[in-house]
Structure formats: C-alpha cells, structure tokens
C-alpha cells in the first residue's frame, strides 16, 4: 500500500514528466486494468489520476498541499 506522501510524489513526477498527458496515461491504465479484472490496481491508478488532476488544475501543490 502506498502512503499519501508516496502518492503525491508519484503524481508530481508524472505531472513534471508528462504534463497534461499524465491524466491520459492514468486513465488508460485504469481502463486496461479494469478490462483484465485487476480492480485493486485500477483503484490505485484511479487515486493517482485524481491527485494528478488536482495538480494539473492547480488545486494541489507538488508537495500535496491543497491550494486555494
């Protein structure tokens, strides 16, 4: 299981590396994992996608802090 800090660090890395495409990569992973019945792994990617989206849209800092 990933900690919240690890999830934030991974999301920040994805955003820094891929920008807006990080959202698409996470969505693709969710779809592919659901198709093969890997629901737990799909849920993990869904959580990551949510954090990536928050970072891309400016609701969360790269450190994981909420932005107002």
mmCIF file with all atom_site columns, N, CA and C in Angstrom:
data_model
loop_
_atom_site.group_PDB
_atom_site.id
_atom_site.type_symbol
_atom_site.label_atom_id
_atom_site.label_alt_id
_atom_site.label_comp_id
_atom_site.label_asym_id
_atom_site.label_entity_id
_atom_site.label_seq_id
_atom_site.pdbx_PDB_ins_code
_atom_site.Cartn_x
_atom_site.Cartn_y
_atom_site.Cartn_z
_atom_site.occupancy
_atom_site.B_iso_or_equiv
_atom_site.pdbx_formal_charge
_atom_site.auth_seq_id
_atom_site.auth_comp_id
_atom_site.auth_asym_id
_atom_site.auth_atom_id
_atom_site.pdbx_PDB_model_num
ATOM 1   N N  . UNK A 1 1  ? 0.844   -1.175 0.000   1.00 0.00 ? 1  UNK A N  1
ATOM 2   C CA . UNK A 1 1  ? 0.000   0.000  0.000   1.00 0.00 ? 1  UNK A CA 1
ATOM 3   C C  . UNK A 1 1  ? 0.893   1.243  0.000   1.00 0.00 ? 1  UNK A C  1
ATOM 4   N N  . UNK A 1 2  ? 0.509   2.203  -0.784  1.00 0.00 ? 2  UNK A N  1
ATOM 5   C CA . UNK A 1 2  ? 1.239   3.455  -0.890  1.00 0.00 ? 2  UNK A CA 1
ATOM 6   C C  . UNK A 1 2  ? 0.780   4.447  0.155   1.00 0.00 ? 2  UNK A C  1
ATOM 7   N N  . UNK A 1 3  ? 1.717   5.198  0.686   1.00 0.00 ? 3  UNK A N  1
ATOM 8   C CA . UNK A 1 3  ? 1.345   6.256  1.621   1.00 0.00 ? 3  UNK A CA 1
ATOM 9   C C  . UNK A 1 3  ? 0.860   7.466  0.826   1.00 0.00 ? 3  UNK A C  1
ATOM 10  N N  . UNK A 1 4  ? 0.217   8.388  1.510   1.00 0.00 ? 4  UNK A N  1
ATOM 11  C CA . UNK A 1 4  ? -0.250  9.614  0.856   1.00 0.00 ? 4  UNK A CA 1
ATOM 12  C C  . UNK A 1 4  ? 0.926   10.403 0.285   1.00 0.00 ? 4  UNK A C  1
ATOM 13  N N  . UNK A 1 5  ? 2.024   10.442 1.030   1.00 0.00 ? 5  UNK A N  1
ATOM 14  C CA . UNK A 1 5  ? 3.206   11.155 0.559   1.00 0.00 ? 5  UNK A CA 1
ATOM 15  C C  . UNK A 1 5  ? 3.772   10.515 -0.710  1.00 0.00 ? 5  UNK A C  1
ATOM 16  N N  . UNK A 1 6  ? 3.827   9.195  -0.745  1.00 0.00 ? 6  UNK A N  1
ATOM 17  C CA . UNK A 1 6  ? 4.320   8.496  -1.933  1.00 0.00 ? 6  UNK A CA 1
ATOM 18  C C  . UNK A 1 6  ? 3.411   8.746  -3.133  1.00 0.00 ? 6  UNK A C  1
ATOM 19  N N  . UNK A 1 7  ? 2.107   8.763  -2.901  1.00 0.00 ? 7  UNK A N  1
ATOM 20  C CA . UNK A 1 7  ? 1.150   9.040  -3.963  1.00 0.00 ? 7  UNK A CA 1
ATOM 21  C C  . UNK A 1 7  ? 1.363   10.451 -4.513  1.00 0.00 ? 7  UNK A C  1
ATOM 22  N N  . UNK A 1 8  ? 1.565   11.421 -3.633  1.00 0.00 ? 8  UNK A N  1
ATOM 23  C CA . UNK A 1 8  ? 1.817   12.794 -4.067  1.00 0.00 ? 8  UNK A CA 1
ATOM 24  C C  . UNK A 1 8  ? 3.120   12.903 -4.851  1.00 0.00 ? 8  UNK A C  1
ATOM 25  N N  . UNK A 1 9  ? 4.168   12.216 -4.388  1.00 0.00 ? 9  UNK A N  1
ATOM 26  C CA . UNK A 1 9  ? 5.456   12.266 -5.085  1.00 0.00 ? 9  UNK A CA 1
ATOM 27  C C  . UNK A 1 9  ? 5.350   11.644 -6.472  1.00 0.00 ? 9  UNK A C  1
ATOM 28  N N  . UNK A 1 10 ? 4.642   10.522 -6.586  1.00 0.00 ? 10 UNK A N  1
ATOM 29  C CA . UNK A 1 10 ? 4.465   9.884  -7.885  1.00 0.00 ? 10 UNK A CA 1
ATOM 30  C C  . UNK A 1 10 ? 3.647   10.764 -8.814  1.00 0.00 ? 10 UNK A C  1
ATOM 31  N N  . UNK A 1 11 ? 2.581   11.348 -8.309  1.00 0.00 ? 11 UNK A N  1
ATOM 32  C CA . UNK A 1 11 ? 1.758   12.242 -9.122  1.00 0.00 ? 11 UNK A CA 1
ATOM 33  C C  . UNK A 1 11 ? 2.572   13.452 -9.592  1.00 0.00 ? 11 UNK A C  1
ATOM 34  N N  . UNK A 1 12 ? 3.358   14.034 -8.701  1.00 0.00 ? 12 UNK A N  1
ATOM 35  C CA . UNK A 1 12 ? 4.185   15.185 -9.069  1.00 0.00 ? 12 UNK A CA 1
ATOM 36  C C  . UNK A 1 12 ? 5.198   14.796 -10.133 1.00 0.00 ? 12 UNK A C  1
ATOM 37  N N  . UNK A 1 13 ? 5.785   13.617 -10.007 1.00 0.00 ? 13 UNK A N  1
ATOM 38  C CA . UNK A 1 13 ? 6.736   13.142 -11.014 1.00 0.00 ? 13 UNK A CA 1
ATOM 39  C C  . UNK A 1 13 ? 6.047   12.993 -12.364 1.00 0.00 ? 13 UNK A C  1
ATOM 40  N N  . UNK A 1 14 ? 4.846   12.398 -12.360 1.00 0.00 ? 14 UNK A N  1
ATOM 41  C CA . UNK A 1 14 ? 4.115   12.226 -13.619 1.00 0.00 ? 14 UNK A CA 1
ATOM 42  C C  . UNK A 1 14 ? 3.778   13.567 -14.252 1.00 0.00 ? 14 UNK A C  1
ATOM 43  N N  . UNK A 1 15 ? 3.331   14.521 -13.443 1.00 0.00 ? 15 UNK A N  1
ATOM 44  C CA . UNK A 1 15 ? 2.976   15.840 -13.970 1.00 0.00 ? 15 UNK A CA 1
ATOM 45  C C  . UNK A 1 15 ? 4.230   16.547 -14.502 1.00 0.00 ? 15 UNK A C  1
ATOM 46  N N  . UNK A 1 16 ? 5.317   16.486 -13.753 1.00 0.00 ? 16 UNK A N  1
ATOM 47  C CA . UNK A 1 16 ? 6.554   17.128 -14.191 1.00 0.00 ? 16 UNK A CA 1
ATOM 48  C C  . UNK A 1 16 ? 7.084   16.504 -15.478 1.00 0.00 ? 16 UNK A C  1
ATOM 49  N N  . UNK A 1 17 ? 6.935   15.200 -15.609 1.00 0.00 ? 17 UNK A N  1
ATOM 50  C CA . UNK A 1 17 ? 7.463   14.484 -16.770 1.00 0.00 ? 17 UNK A CA 1
ATOM 51  C C  . UNK A 1 17 ? 6.545   14.571 -17.980 1.00 0.00 ? 17 UNK A C  1
ATOM 52  N N  . UNK A 1 18 ? 5.231   14.461 -17.759 1.00 0.00 ? 18 UNK A N  1
ATOM 53  C CA . UNK A 1 18 ? 4.292   14.329 -18.876 1.00 0.00 ? 18 UNK A CA 1
ATOM 54  C C  . UNK A 1 18 ? 3.286   15.467 -19.007 1.00 0.00 ? 18 UNK A C  1
ATOM 55  N N  . UNK A 1 19 ? 3.198   16.341 -18.034 1.00 0.00 ? 19 UNK A N  1
ATOM 56  C CA . UNK A 1 19 ? 2.225   17.434 -18.095 1.00 0.00 ? 19 UNK A CA 1
ATOM 57  C C  . UNK A 1 19 ? 0.803   16.902 -18.136 1.00 0.00 ? 19 UNK A C  1
ATOM 58  N N  . UNK A 1 20 ? -0.023  17.520 -18.982 1.00 0.00 ? 20 UNK A N  1
ATOM 59  C CA . UNK A 1 20 ? -1.433  17.130 -19.076 1.00 0.00 ? 20 UNK A CA 1
ATOM 60  C C  . UNK A 1 20 ? -1.613  15.679 -19.538 1.00 0.00 ? 20 UNK A C  1
ATOM 61  N N  . UNK A 1 21 ? -0.647  15.148 -20.279 1.00 0.00 ? 21 UNK A N  1
ATOM 62  C CA . UNK A 1 21 ? -0.748  13.763 -20.751 1.00 0.00 ? 21 UNK A CA 1
ATOM 63  C C  . UNK A 1 21 ? -0.747  12.761 -19.602 1.00 0.00 ? 21 UNK A C  1
ATOM 64  N N  . UNK A 1 22 ? -0.260  13.168 -18.428 1.00 0.00 ? 22 UNK A N  1
ATOM 65  C CA . UNK A 1 22 ? -0.251  12.266 -17.272 1.00 0.00 ? 22 UNK A CA 1
ATOM 66  C C  . UNK A 1 22 ? -1.667  11.821 -16.935 1.00 0.00 ? 22 UNK A C  1
ATOM 67  N N  . UNK A 1 23 ? -2.638  12.691 -17.150 1.00 0.00 ? 23 UNK A N  1
ATOM 68  C CA . UNK A 1 23 ? -4.042  12.331 -16.896 1.00 0.00 ? 23 UNK A CA 1
ATOM 69  C C  . UNK A 1 23 ? -4.460  11.210 -17.844 1.00 0.00 ? 23 UNK A C  1
ATOM 70  N N  . UNK A 1 24 ? -4.113  11.344 -19.109 1.00 0.00 ? 24 UNK A N  1
ATOM 71  C CA . UNK A 1 24 ? -4.458  10.322 -20.102 1.00 0.00 ? 24 UNK A CA 1
ATOM 72  C C  . UNK A 1 24 ? -3.784  8.994  -19.802 1.00 0.00 ? 24 UNK A C  1
ATOM 73  N N  . UNK A 1 25 ? -2.526  9.040  -19.374 1.00 0.00 ? 25 UNK A N  1
ATOM 74  C CA . UNK A 1 25 ? -1.819  7.809  -19.047 1.00 0.00 ? 25 UNK A CA 1
ATOM 75  C C  . UNK A 1 25 ? -2.495  7.090  -17.887 1.00 0.00 ? 25 UNK A C  1
ATOM 76  N N  . UNK A 1 26 ? -2.890  7.843  -16.880 1.00 0.00 ? 26 UNK A N  1
ATOM 77  C CA . UNK A 1 26 ? -3.565  7.237  -15.733 1.00 0.00 ? 26 UNK A CA 1
ATOM 78  C C  . UNK A 1 26 ? -4.920  6.669  -16.142 1.00 0.00 ? 26 UNK A C  1
ATOM 79  N N  . UNK A 1 27 ? -5.654  7.392  -16.986 1.00 0.00 ? 27 UNK A N  1
ATOM 80  C CA . UNK A 1 27 ? -6.954  6.904  -17.458 1.00 0.00 ? 27 UNK A CA 1
ATOM 81  C C  . UNK A 1 27 ? -6.793  5.617  -18.263 1.00 0.00 ? 27 UNK A C  1
ATOM 82  N N  . UNK A 1 28 ? -5.768  5.559  -19.083 1.00 0.00 ? 28 UNK A N  1
ATOM 83  C CA . UNK A 1 28 ? -5.505  4.351  -19.873 1.00 0.00 ? 28 UNK A CA 1
ATOM 84  C C  . UNK A 1 28 ? -5.196  3.171  -18.963 1.00 0.00 ? 28 UNK A C  1
ATOM 85  N N  . UNK A 1 29 ? -4.397  3.413  -17.943 1.00 0.00 ? 29 UNK A N  1
ATOM 86  C CA . UNK A 1 29 ? -4.058  2.344  -17.009 1.00 0.00 ? 29 UNK A CA 1
ATOM 87  C C  . UNK A 1 29 ? -5.311  1.825  -16.310 1.00 0.00 ? 29 UNK A C  1
ATOM 88  N N  . UNK A 1 30 ? -6.181  2.725  -15.882 1.00 0.00 ? 30 UNK A N  1
ATOM 89  C CA . UNK A 1 30 ? -7.430  2.318  -15.228 1.00 0.00 ? 30 UNK A CA 1
ATOM 90  C C  . UNK A 1 30 ? -8.252  1.443  -16.171 1.00 0.00 ? 30 UNK A C  1
ATOM 91  N N  . UNK A 1 31 ? -8.434  1.889  -17.397 1.00 0.00 ? 31 UNK A N  1
ATOM 92  C CA . UNK A 1 31 ? -9.239  1.137  -18.371 1.00 0.00 ? 31 UNK A CA 1
ATOM 93  C C  . UNK A 1 31 ? -8.656  -0.243 -18.643 1.00 0.00 ? 31 UNK A C  1
ATOM 94  N N  . UNK A 1 32 ? -7.353  -0.292 -18.877 1.00 0.00 ? 32 UNK A N  1
ATOM 95  C CA . UNK A 1 32 ? -6.714  -1.569 -19.191 1.00 0.00 ? 32 UNK A CA 1
ATOM 96  C C  . UNK A 1 32 ? -6.790  -2.538 -18.010 1.00 0.00 ? 32 UNK A C  1
ATOM 97  N N  . UNK A 1 33 ? -6.570  -2.034 -16.812 1.00 0.00 ? 33 UNK A N  1
ATOM 98  C CA . UNK A 1 33 ? -6.617  -2.900 -15.638 1.00 0.00 ? 33 UNK A CA 1
ATOM 99  C C  . UNK A 1 33 ? -8.025  -3.399 -15.359 1.00 0.00 ? 33 UNK A C  1
ATOM 100 N N  . UNK A 1 34 ? -9.030  -2.544 -15.576 1.00 0.00 ? 34 UNK A N  1
ATOM 101 C CA . UNK A 1 34 ? -10.416 -2.984 -15.384 1.00 0.00 ? 34 UNK A CA 1
ATOM 102 C C  . UNK A 1 34 ? -10.785 -4.063 -16.392 1.00 0.00 ? 34 UNK A C  1
ATOM 103 N N  . UNK A 1 35 ? -10.284 -3.931 -17.618 1.00 0.00 ? 35 UNK A N  1
ATOM 104 C CA . UNK A 1 35 ? -10.597 -4.914 -18.664 1.00 0.00 ? 35 UNK A CA 1
ATOM 105 C C  . UNK A 1 35 ? -10.061 -6.299 -18.313 1.00 0.00 ? 35 UNK A C  1
ATOM 106 N N  . UNK A 1 36 ? -8.959  -6.357 -17.583 1.00 0.00 ? 36 UNK A N  1
ATOM 107 C CA . UNK A 1 36 ? -8.398  -7.668 -17.240 1.00 0.00 ? 36 UNK A CA 1
ATOM 108 C C  . UNK A 1 36 ? -8.769  -8.105 -15.819 1.00 0.00 ? 36 UNK A C  1
ATOM 109 N N  . UNK A 1 37 ? -9.663  -7.351 -15.193 1.00 0.00 ? 37 UNK A N  1
ATOM 110 C CA . UNK A 1 37 ? -10.178 -7.746 -13.893 1.00 0.00 ? 37 UNK A CA 1
ATOM 111 C C  . UNK A 1 37 ? -9.308  -7.378 -12.699 1.00 0.00 ? 37 UNK A C  1
ATOM 112 N N  . UNK A 1 38 ? -8.363  -6.495 -12.897 1.00 0.00 ? 38 UNK A N  1
ATOM 113 C CA . UNK A 1 38 ? -7.469  -6.059 -11.810 1.00 0.00 ? 38 UNK A CA 1
ATOM 114 C C  . UNK A 1 38 ? -8.060  -4.834 -11.111 1.00 0.00 ? 38 UNK A C  1
ATOM 115 N N  . UNK A 1 39 ? -9.113  -5.059 -10.342 1.00 0.00 ? 39 UNK A N  1
ATOM 116 C CA . UNK A 1 39 ? -9.839  -3.930 -9.753  1.00 0.00 ? 39 UNK A CA 1
ATOM 117 C C  . UNK A 1 39 ? -9.024  -3.175 -8.697  1.00 0.00 ? 39 UNK A C  1
ATOM 118 N N  . UNK A 1 40 ? -8.245  -3.872 -7.890  1.00 0.00 ? 40 UNK A N  1
ATOM 119 C CA . UNK A 1 40 ? -7.449  -3.186 -6.872  1.00 0.00 ? 40 UNK A CA 1
ATOM 120 C C  . UNK A 1 40 ? -6.389  -2.291 -7.512  1.00 0.00 ? 40 UNK A C  1
ATOM 121 N N  . UNK A 1 41 ? -5.729  -2.806 -8.520  1.00 0.00 ? 41 UNK A N  1
ATOM 122 C CA . UNK A 1 41 ? -4.725  -1.998 -9.211  1.00 0.00 ? 41 UNK A CA 1
ATOM 123 C C  . UNK A 1 41 ? -5.385  -0.837 -9.955  1.00 0.00 ? 41 UNK A C  1
ATOM 124 N N  . UNK A 1 42 ? -6.554  -1.070 -10.528 1.00 0.00 ? 42 UNK A N  1
ATOM 125 C CA . UNK A 1 42 ? -7.283  0.007  -11.206 1.00 0.00 ? 42 UNK A CA 1
ATOM 126 C C  . UNK A 1 42 ? -7.657  1.099  -10.211 1.00 0.00 ? 42 UNK A C  1
ATOM 127 N N  . UNK A 1 43 ? -8.067  0.707  -9.015  1.00 0.00 ? 43 UNK A N  1
ATOM 128 C CA . UNK A 1 43 ? -8.410  1.690  -7.983  1.00 0.00 ? 43 UNK A CA 1
ATOM 129 C C  . UNK A 1 43 ? -7.193  2.526  -7.585  1.00 0.00 ? 43 UNK A C  1
ATOM 130 N N  . UNK A 1 44 ? -6.031  1.892  -7.516  1.00 0.00 ? 44 UNK A N  1
ATOM 131 C CA . UNK A 1 44 ? -4.805  2.634  -7.185  1.00 0.00 ? 44 UNK A CA 1
ATOM 132 C C  . UNK A 1 44 ? -4.507  3.670  -8.265  1.00 0.00 ? 44 UNK A C  1
ATOM 133 N N  . UNK A 1 45 ? -4.641  3.284  -9.515  1.00 0.00 ? 45 UNK A N  1
ATOM 134 C CA . UNK A 1 45 ? -4.415  4.231  -10.610 1.00 0.00 ? 45 UNK A CA 1
ATOM 135 C C  . UNK A 1 45 ? -5.490  5.315  -10.634 1.00 0.00 ? 45 UNK A C  1
ATOM 136 N N  . UNK A 1 46 ? -6.702  4.966  -10.250 1.00 0.00 ? 46 UNK A N  1
ATOM 137 C CA . UNK A 1 46 ? -7.777  5.954  -10.183 1.00 0.00 ? 46 UNK A CA 1
ATOM 138 C C  . UNK A 1 46 ? -7.435  7.016  -9.131  1.00 0.00 ? 46 UNK A C  1
ATOM 139 N N  . UNK A 1 47 ? -6.903  6.577  -7.994  1.00 0.00 ? 47 UNK A N  1
ATOM 140 C CA . UNK A 1 47 ? -6.470  7.516  -6.951  1.00 0.00 ? 47 UNK A CA 1
ATOM 141 C C  . UNK A 1 47 ? -5.346  8.405  -7.458  1.00 0.00 ? 47 UNK A C  1
ATOM 142 N N  . UNK A 1 48 ? -4.392  7.801  -8.149  1.00 0.00 ? 48 UNK A N  1
ATOM 143 C CA . UNK A 1 48 ? -3.278  8.566  -8.707  1.00 0.00 ? 48 UNK A CA 1
ATOM 144 C C  . UNK A 1 48 ? -3.786  9.585  -9.720  1.00 0.00 ? 48 UNK A C  1
ATOM 145 N N  . UNK A 1 49 ? -4.727  9.171  -10.559 1.00 0.00 ? 49 UNK A N  1
ATOM 146 C CA . UNK A 1 49 ? -5.294  10.080 -11.555 1.00 0.00 ? 49 UNK A CA 1
ATOM 147 C C  . UNK A 1 49 ? -5.941  11.283 -10.877 1.00 0.00 ? 49 UNK A C  1
ATOM 148 N N  . UNK A 1 50 ? -6.626  11.058 -9.785  1.00 0.00 ? 50 UNK A N  1
ATOM 149 C CA . UNK A 1 50 ? -7.282  12.142 -9.063  1.00 0.00 ? 50 UNK A CA 1
ATOM 150 C C  . UNK A 1 50 ? -6.266  13.170 -8.550  1.00 0.00 ? 50 UNK A C  1
ATOM 151 N N  . UNK A 1 51 ? -5.158  12.676 -7.999  1.00 0.00 ? 51 UNK A N  1
ATOM 152 C CA . UNK A 1 51 ? -4.122  13.578 -7.486  1.00 0.00 ? 51 UNK A CA 1
ATOM 153 C C  . UNK A 1 51 ? -3.456  14.317 -8.646  1.00 0.00 ? 51 UNK A C  1
ATOM 154 N N  . UNK A 1 52 ? -3.177  13.607 -9.730  1.00 0.00 ? 52 UNK A N  1
ATOM 155 C CA . UNK A 1 52 ? -2.587  14.245 -10.920 1.00 0.00 ? 52 UNK A CA 1
ATOM 156 C C  . UNK A 1 52 ? -3.510  15.351 -11.426 1.00 0.00 ? 52 UNK A C  1
ATOM 157 N N  . UNK A 1 53 ? -4.785  15.065 -11.526 1.00 0.00 ? 53 UNK A N  1
ATOM 158 C CA . UNK A 1 53 ? -5.750  16.057 -11.994 1.00 0.00 ? 53 UNK A CA 1
ATOM 159 C C  . UNK A 1 53 ? -5.763  17.286 -11.095 1.00 0.00 ? 53 UNK A C  1
ATOM 160 N N  . UNK A 1 54 ? -5.754  17.066 -9.782  1.00 0.00 ? 54 UNK A N  1
ATOM 161 C CA . UNK A 1 54 ? -5.712  18.194 -8.848  1.00 0.00 ? 54 UNK A CA 1
ATOM 162 C C  . UNK A 1 54 ? -4.456  19.042 -9.048  1.00 0.00 ? 54 UNK A C  1
ATOM 163 N N  . UNK A 1 55 ? -3.332  18.406 -9.305  1.00 0.00 ? 55 UNK A N  1
ATOM 164 C CA . UNK A 1 55 ? -2.085  19.147 -9.521  1.00 0.00 ? 55 UNK A CA 1
ATOM 165 C C  . UNK A 1 55 ? -2.119  19.921 -10.831 1.00 0.00 ? 55 UNK A C  1
ATOM 166 N N  . UNK A 1 56 ? -2.577  19.272 -11.877 1.00 0.00 ? 56 UNK A N  1
ATOM 167 C CA . UNK A 1 56 ? -2.637  19.920 -13.192 1.00 0.00 ? 56 UNK A CA 1
ATOM 168 C C  . UNK A 1 56 ? -3.590  21.112 -13.170 1.00 0.00 ? 56 UNK A C  1
ATOM 169 N N  . UNK A 1 57 ? -4.698  20.976 -12.453 1.00 0.00 ? 57 UNK A N  1
ATOM 170 C CA . UNK A 1 57 ? -5.696  22.044 -12.411 1.00 0.00 ? 57 UNK A CA 1
ATOM 171 C C  . UNK A 1 57 ? -5.448  23.055 -11.291 1.00 0.00 ? 57 UNK A C  1
ATOM 172 N N  . UNK A 1 58 ? -4.330  22.918 -10.584 1.00 0.00 ? 58 UNK A N  1
ATOM 173 C CA . UNK A 1 58 ? -3.935  23.916 -9.593  1.00 0.00 ? 58 UNK A CA 1
ATOM 174 C C  . UNK A 1 58 ? -4.647  23.849 -8.253  1.00 0.00 ? 58 UNK A C  1
ATOM 175 N N  . UNK A 1 59 ? -5.223  22.712 -7.939  1.00 0.00 ? 59 UNK A N  1
ATOM 176 C CA . UNK A 1 59 ? -5.894  22.564 -6.641  1.00 0.00 ? 59 UNK A CA 1
ATOM 177 C C  . UNK A 1 59 ? -4.982  21.954 -5.584  1.00 0.00 ? 59 UNK A C  1
ATOM 178 N N  . UNK A 1 60 ? -3.827  21.432 -6.017  1.00 0.00 ? 60 UNK A N  1
ATOM 179 C CA . UNK A 1 60 ? -2.906  20.778 -5.088  1.00 0.00 ? 60 UNK A CA 1
ATOM 180 C C  . UNK A 1 60 ? -1.480  21.117 -5.525  1.00 0.00 ? 60 UNK A C  1
ATOM 181 N N  . UNK A 1 61 ? -0.630  21.407 -4.548  1.00 0.00 ? 61 UNK A N  1
ATOM 182 C CA . UNK A 1 61 ? 0.773   21.686 -4.850  1.00 0.00 ? 61 UNK A CA 1
ATOM 183 C C  . UNK A 1 61 ? 1.506   20.381 -5.146  1.00 0.00 ? 61 UNK A C  1
ATOM 184 N N  . UNK A 1 62 ? 2.723   20.509 -5.661  1.00 0.00 ? 62 UNK A N  1
ATOM 185 C CA . UNK A 1 62 ? 3.542   19.319 -5.933  1.00 0.00 ? 62 UNK A CA 1
ATOM 186 C C  . UNK A 1 62 ? 3.870   18.571 -4.641  1.00 0.00 ? 62 UNK A C  1
ATOM 187 N N  . UNK A 1 63 ? 3.838   19.268 -3.527  1.00 0.00 ? 63 UNK A N  1
ATOM 188 C CA . UNK A 1 63 ? 4.087   18.629 -2.226  1.00 0.00 ? 63 UNK A CA 1
ATOM 189 C C  . UNK A 1 63 ? 2.817   17.979 -1.673  1.00 0.00 ? 63 UNK A C  1
ATOM 190 N N  . UNK A 1 64 ? 1.683   18.166 -2.353  1.00 0.00 ? 64 UNK A N  1
ATOM 191 C CA . UNK A 1 64 ? 0.438   17.564 -1.923  1.00 0.00 ? 64 UNK A CA 1
ATOM 192 C C  . UNK A 1 64 ? -0.457  18.445 -1.080  1.00 0.00 ? 64 UNK A C  1
ATOM 193 N N  . UNK A 1 65 ? -0.065  19.697 -0.897  1.00 0.00 ? 65 UNK A N  1
ATOM 194 C CA . UNK A 1 65 ? -0.872  20.599 -0.082  1.00 0.00 ? 65 UNK A CA 1
ATOM 195 C C  . UNK A 1 65 ? -1.991  21.215 -0.910  1.00 0.00 ? 65 UNK A C  1
ATOM 196 N N  . UNK A 1 66 ? -3.178  21.342 -0.334  1.00 0.00 ? 66 UNK A N  1
ATOM 197 C CA . UNK A 1 66 ? -4.285  21.994 -1.055  1.00 0.00 ? 66 UNK A CA 1
ATOM 198 C C  . UNK A 1 66 ? -3.968  23.447 -1.337  1.00 0.00 ? 66 UNK A C  1
ATOM 199 N N  . UNK A 1 67 ? -4.339  23.901 -2.518  1.00 0.00 ? 67 UNK A N  1
ATOM 200 C CA . UNK A 1 67 ? -4.174  25.306 -2.888  1.00 0.00 ? 67 UNK A CA 1
ATOM 201 C C  . UNK A 1 67 ? -5.558  25.929 -2.971  1.00 0.00 ? 67 UNK A C  1
ATOM 202 N N  . UNK A 1 68 ? -5.651  27.159 -2.525  1.00 0.00 ? 68 UNK A N  1
ATOM 203 C CA . UNK A 1 68 ? -6.963  27.830 -2.526  1.00 0.00 ? 68 UNK A CA 1
ATOM 204 C C  . UNK A 1 68 ? -6.973  28.930 -3.536  1.00 0.00 ? 68 UNK A C  1
#
